[in-house]
């Protein structure tokens, strides 16, 4: 079966999902989008208002910033894959609970298994701490490579919505560090692409 068809099957399953309370207030599920053969996958936290309205991940203000971050290293959204830890919007944009993340994780695991990216960028503390099973804050986790299941590499970065709160690009600022981080991701991306 083609990857597109496998992903479409899970997308349909997600649409019908009522495994956790987030189903009750969603407008629609937000499955994820991008290249089914992506070498690089971005995983955020949860859909926000705009994502819930459109059914697409990272399309609000934070999403537009993520798009610019991706484009800053000459990549496009179409080359990578973008998803979230949970597929339904938490009310009031609160963080998803551990129970909600655990209920939804099998869908994300299935997406990762099908797409089989070599690099997973965990955006923000919710994604990073769950994937890496740690309570360390994102400020301590970001900017480093972690080996993850079956030879994949996880690289935590600040969530774009966190960056929206800080305009400074001065050395050491969250935006400055993110600029360093995405360049590091691109370096690994190029290396792995050459090797494949
Ligand atoms: Fe199902 Fe995930 Fe939505 Fe919860 S967040 S209802 S587990 S699709």
Short mmCIF file of C-alpha atoms and ligand atoms in Angstrom, two decimals:
data_model
loop_
_atom_site.label_atom_id
_atom_site.label_comp_id
_atom_site.label_asym_id
_atom_site.label_seq_id
_atom_site.Cartn_x
_atom_site.Cartn_y
_atom_site.Cartn_z
CA UNK A 1 0.00 0.00 0.00
CA UNK A 2 1.26 3.51 -0.76
CA UNK A 3 2.22 5.78 2.14
CA UNK A 4 -0.44 8.30 1.07
CA UNK A 5 -3.12 5.62 1.32
CA UNK A 6 -1.90 4.40 4.70
CA UNK A 7 -1.93 7.97 6.04
CA UNK A 8 -5.40 8.54 4.58
CA UNK A 9 -6.67 5.49 6.46
CA UNK A 10 -5.39 6.82 9.77
CA UNK A 11 -6.72 10.29 8.98
CA UNK A 12 -10.20 8.79 8.62
CA UNK A 13 -9.79 6.94 11.92
CA UNK A 14 -8.73 10.19 13.62
CA UNK A 15 -11.81 11.99 12.25
CA UNK A 16 -14.03 9.47 14.03
CA UNK A 17 -11.99 9.42 17.26
CA UNK A 18 -13.60 10.03 20.64
CA UNK A 19 -10.83 8.51 22.74
CA UNK A 20 -10.36 11.61 24.88
CA UNK A 21 -12.42 14.62 26.03
CA UNK A 22 -10.85 16.92 23.43
CA UNK A 23 -13.26 15.42 20.88
CA UNK A 24 -16.18 17.21 22.52
CA UNK A 25 -15.23 20.80 21.67
CA UNK A 26 -13.32 20.42 18.41
CA UNK A 27 -14.63 21.85 15.16
CA UNK A 28 -12.61 19.24 13.32
CA UNK A 29 -9.51 17.11 13.80
CA UNK A 30 -6.11 18.34 12.61
CA UNK A 31 -4.24 15.33 11.32
CA UNK A 32 -1.02 16.80 9.96
CA UNK A 33 0.28 17.49 6.47
CA UNK A 34 3.35 17.42 4.28
CA UNK A 35 5.57 15.03 2.41
CA UNK A 36 4.80 11.37 3.21
CA UNK A 37 8.46 10.60 2.47
CA UNK A 38 9.80 13.47 4.57
CA UNK A 39 13.24 13.09 6.08
CA UNK A 40 12.33 15.80 8.56
CA UNK A 41 9.19 15.97 10.68
CA UNK A 42 8.09 18.80 12.99
CA UNK A 43 5.89 17.89 15.95
CA UNK A 44 4.17 20.65 17.89
CA UNK A 45 1.79 20.58 20.78
CA UNK A 46 -1.85 20.88 19.71
CA UNK A 47 -4.09 22.68 17.22
CA UNK A 48 -5.04 26.26 18.05
CA UNK A 49 -8.08 28.27 16.98
CA UNK A 50 -7.03 28.75 13.35
CA UNK A 51 -5.97 25.13 13.00
CA UNK A 52 -9.28 23.94 14.48
CA UNK A 53 -11.12 26.15 11.97
CA UNK A 54 -9.13 25.09 8.91
CA UNK A 55 -8.17 21.52 9.78
CA UNK A 56 -4.51 22.26 8.98
CA UNK A 57 -1.55 22.30 11.39
CA UNK A 58 0.45 25.45 12.10
CA UNK A 59 -1.51 27.96 10.02
CA UNK A 60 -2.10 30.66 12.65
CA UNK A 61 0.46 33.27 13.70
CA UNK A 62 2.77 30.65 15.23
CA UNK A 63 2.39 28.56 12.11
CA UNK A 64 3.35 31.46 9.90
CA UNK A 65 6.46 31.91 11.99
CA UNK A 66 7.24 28.19 11.71
CA UNK A 67 6.89 28.49 7.93
CA UNK A 68 9.40 31.36 7.94
CA UNK A 69 11.78 29.36 10.14
CA UNK A 70 11.59 26.44 7.70
CA UNK A 71 12.06 28.71 4.70
CA UNK A 72 15.02 30.46 6.34
CA UNK A 73 17.13 27.39 5.61
CA UNK A 74 15.78 26.97 2.09
CA UNK A 75 13.30 24.25 2.89
CA UNK A 76 9.56 24.34 2.23
CA UNK A 77 6.56 23.09 4.18
CA UNK A 78 5.89 20.72 1.30
CA UNK A 79 9.27 18.98 1.77
CA UNK A 80 8.77 18.27 5.46
CA UNK A 81 5.90 16.85 7.51
CA UNK A 82 4.12 18.84 10.22
CA UNK A 83 1.95 17.37 12.98
CA UNK A 84 1.04 17.82 16.63
CA UNK A 85 1.03 15.68 19.76
CA UNK A 86 -2.78 15.76 19.82
CA UNK A 87 -5.17 16.10 16.89
CA UNK A 88 -7.91 18.13 18.56
CA UNK A 89 -7.80 21.65 19.98
CA UNK A 90 -7.68 21.92 23.77
CA UNK A 91 -10.26 24.47 25.00
CA UNK A 92 -8.79 27.94 25.47
CA UNK A 93 -5.50 26.75 24.01
CA UNK A 94 -4.48 25.12 27.28
CA UNK A 95 -1.76 22.47 27.19
CA UNK A 96 -3.05 18.97 26.48
CA UNK A 97 -3.06 16.76 29.57
CA UNK A 98 -0.89 13.68 29.84
CA UNK A 99 -3.99 11.50 29.50
CA UNK A 100 -4.97 13.29 26.28
CA UNK A 101 -1.47 12.96 24.87
CA UNK A 102 -1.36 9.28 25.76
CA UNK A 103 -4.77 8.69 24.18
CA UNK A 104 -3.68 10.36 20.95
CA UNK A 105 -0.10 9.12 20.76
CA UNK A 106 -0.88 5.87 18.85
CA UNK A 107 -2.02 8.02 15.91
CA UNK A 108 1.23 9.98 15.93
CA UNK A 109 3.25 6.79 16.32
CA UNK A 110 1.50 5.38 13.28
CA UNK A 111 2.23 8.55 11.29
CA UNK A 112 5.89 8.39 12.29
CA UNK A 113 6.07 4.68 11.39
CA UNK A 114 4.67 5.34 7.91
CA UNK A 115 6.60 8.51 7.11
CA UNK A 116 9.75 7.17 8.79
CA UNK A 117 11.58 10.51 9.14
CA UNK A 118 15.23 10.44 10.18
CA UNK A 119 14.89 13.73 12.08
CA UNK A 120 12.06 14.75 14.40
CA UNK A 121 12.05 18.35 15.60
CA UNK A 122 10.06 18.53 18.82
CA UNK A 123 8.59 22.03 19.05
CA UNK A 124 8.19 23.15 22.65
CA UNK A 125 8.23 21.45 26.00
CA UNK A 126 5.05 19.38 25.60
CA UNK A 127 6.38 17.47 22.58
CA UNK A 128 10.00 17.35 23.74
CA UNK A 129 9.35 16.17 27.28
CA UNK A 130 6.87 13.48 26.20
CA UNK A 131 8.99 12.11 23.36
CA UNK A 132 12.17 12.14 25.44
CA UNK A 133 10.44 11.09 28.67
CA UNK A 134 11.95 13.87 30.75
CA UNK A 135 10.77 16.72 32.94
CA UNK A 136 13.63 19.01 31.92
CA UNK A 137 12.45 22.37 30.55
CA UNK A 138 12.73 23.13 26.85
CA UNK A 139 15.43 25.71 27.60
CA UNK A 140 17.65 22.84 28.80
CA UNK A 141 16.60 20.37 26.08
CA UNK A 142 16.76 22.54 22.96
CA UNK A 143 19.63 22.64 20.56
CA UNK A 144 20.86 19.09 21.17
CA UNK A 145 20.45 15.76 19.41
CA UNK A 146 18.84 12.83 21.15
CA UNK A 147 18.76 9.27 19.81
CA UNK A 148 15.21 8.04 19.58
CA UNK A 149 13.57 4.74 18.68
CA UNK A 150 15.05 2.84 15.75
CA UNK A 151 17.86 5.19 14.88
CA UNK A 152 15.88 8.39 14.59
CA UNK A 153 17.17 11.68 15.93
CA UNK A 154 15.08 14.06 17.99
CA UNK A 155 16.04 17.74 18.14
CA UNK A 156 13.99 19.95 20.50
CA UNK A 157 13.45 23.61 19.61
CA UNK A 158 11.38 26.40 21.13
CA UNK A 159 7.72 26.40 20.07
CA UNK A 160 6.99 29.26 17.62
CA UNK A 161 4.19 30.55 19.87
CA UNK A 162 6.81 31.06 22.60
CA UNK A 163 8.97 32.99 20.12
CA UNK A 164 6.06 35.31 19.32
CA UNK A 165 6.36 36.69 22.83
CA UNK A 166 9.96 37.82 22.28
CA UNK A 167 10.91 40.21 19.52
CA UNK A 168 14.58 40.48 20.37
CA UNK A 169 17.09 38.82 18.10
CA UNK A 170 20.02 39.66 20.36
CA UNK A 171 22.57 36.88 21.00
CA UNK A 172 21.14 34.47 23.58
CA UNK A 173 17.49 35.45 22.95
CA UNK A 174 14.97 32.70 22.07
CA UNK A 175 14.79 33.90 18.46
CA UNK A 176 18.56 33.97 18.14
CA UNK A 177 18.85 30.47 19.60
CA UNK A 178 16.15 29.21 17.24
CA UNK A 179 18.07 30.60 14.31
CA UNK A 180 21.11 28.59 15.45
CA UNK A 181 18.91 25.52 16.00
CA UNK A 182 17.30 25.48 12.58
CA UNK A 183 20.70 25.85 10.95
CA UNK A 184 21.88 22.82 12.96
CA UNK A 185 18.82 20.86 11.80
CA UNK A 186 19.53 21.81 8.20
CA UNK A 187 23.14 20.71 8.53
CA UNK A 188 22.03 17.24 9.70
CA UNK A 189 19.31 17.18 7.04
CA UNK A 190 21.85 17.82 4.28
CA UNK A 191 24.23 15.19 5.69
CA UNK A 192 21.51 12.54 5.85
CA UNK A 193 20.23 13.43 2.39
CA UNK A 194 23.69 13.02 0.92
CA UNK A 195 24.05 9.67 2.68
CA UNK A 196 20.68 8.33 1.51
FE1 LIG B 1 -8.92 11.30 19.60
FE2 LIG B 1 -6.57 12.52 19.68
FE3 LIG B 1 -8.79 13.94 19.30
FE4 LIG B 1 -8.31 12.88 21.68
S1 LIG B 1 -7.07 14.47 20.67
S2 LIG B 1 -10.26 12.82 20.56
S3 LIG B 1 -7.31 10.97 21.11
S4 LIG B 1 -7.94 12.41 17.90
#
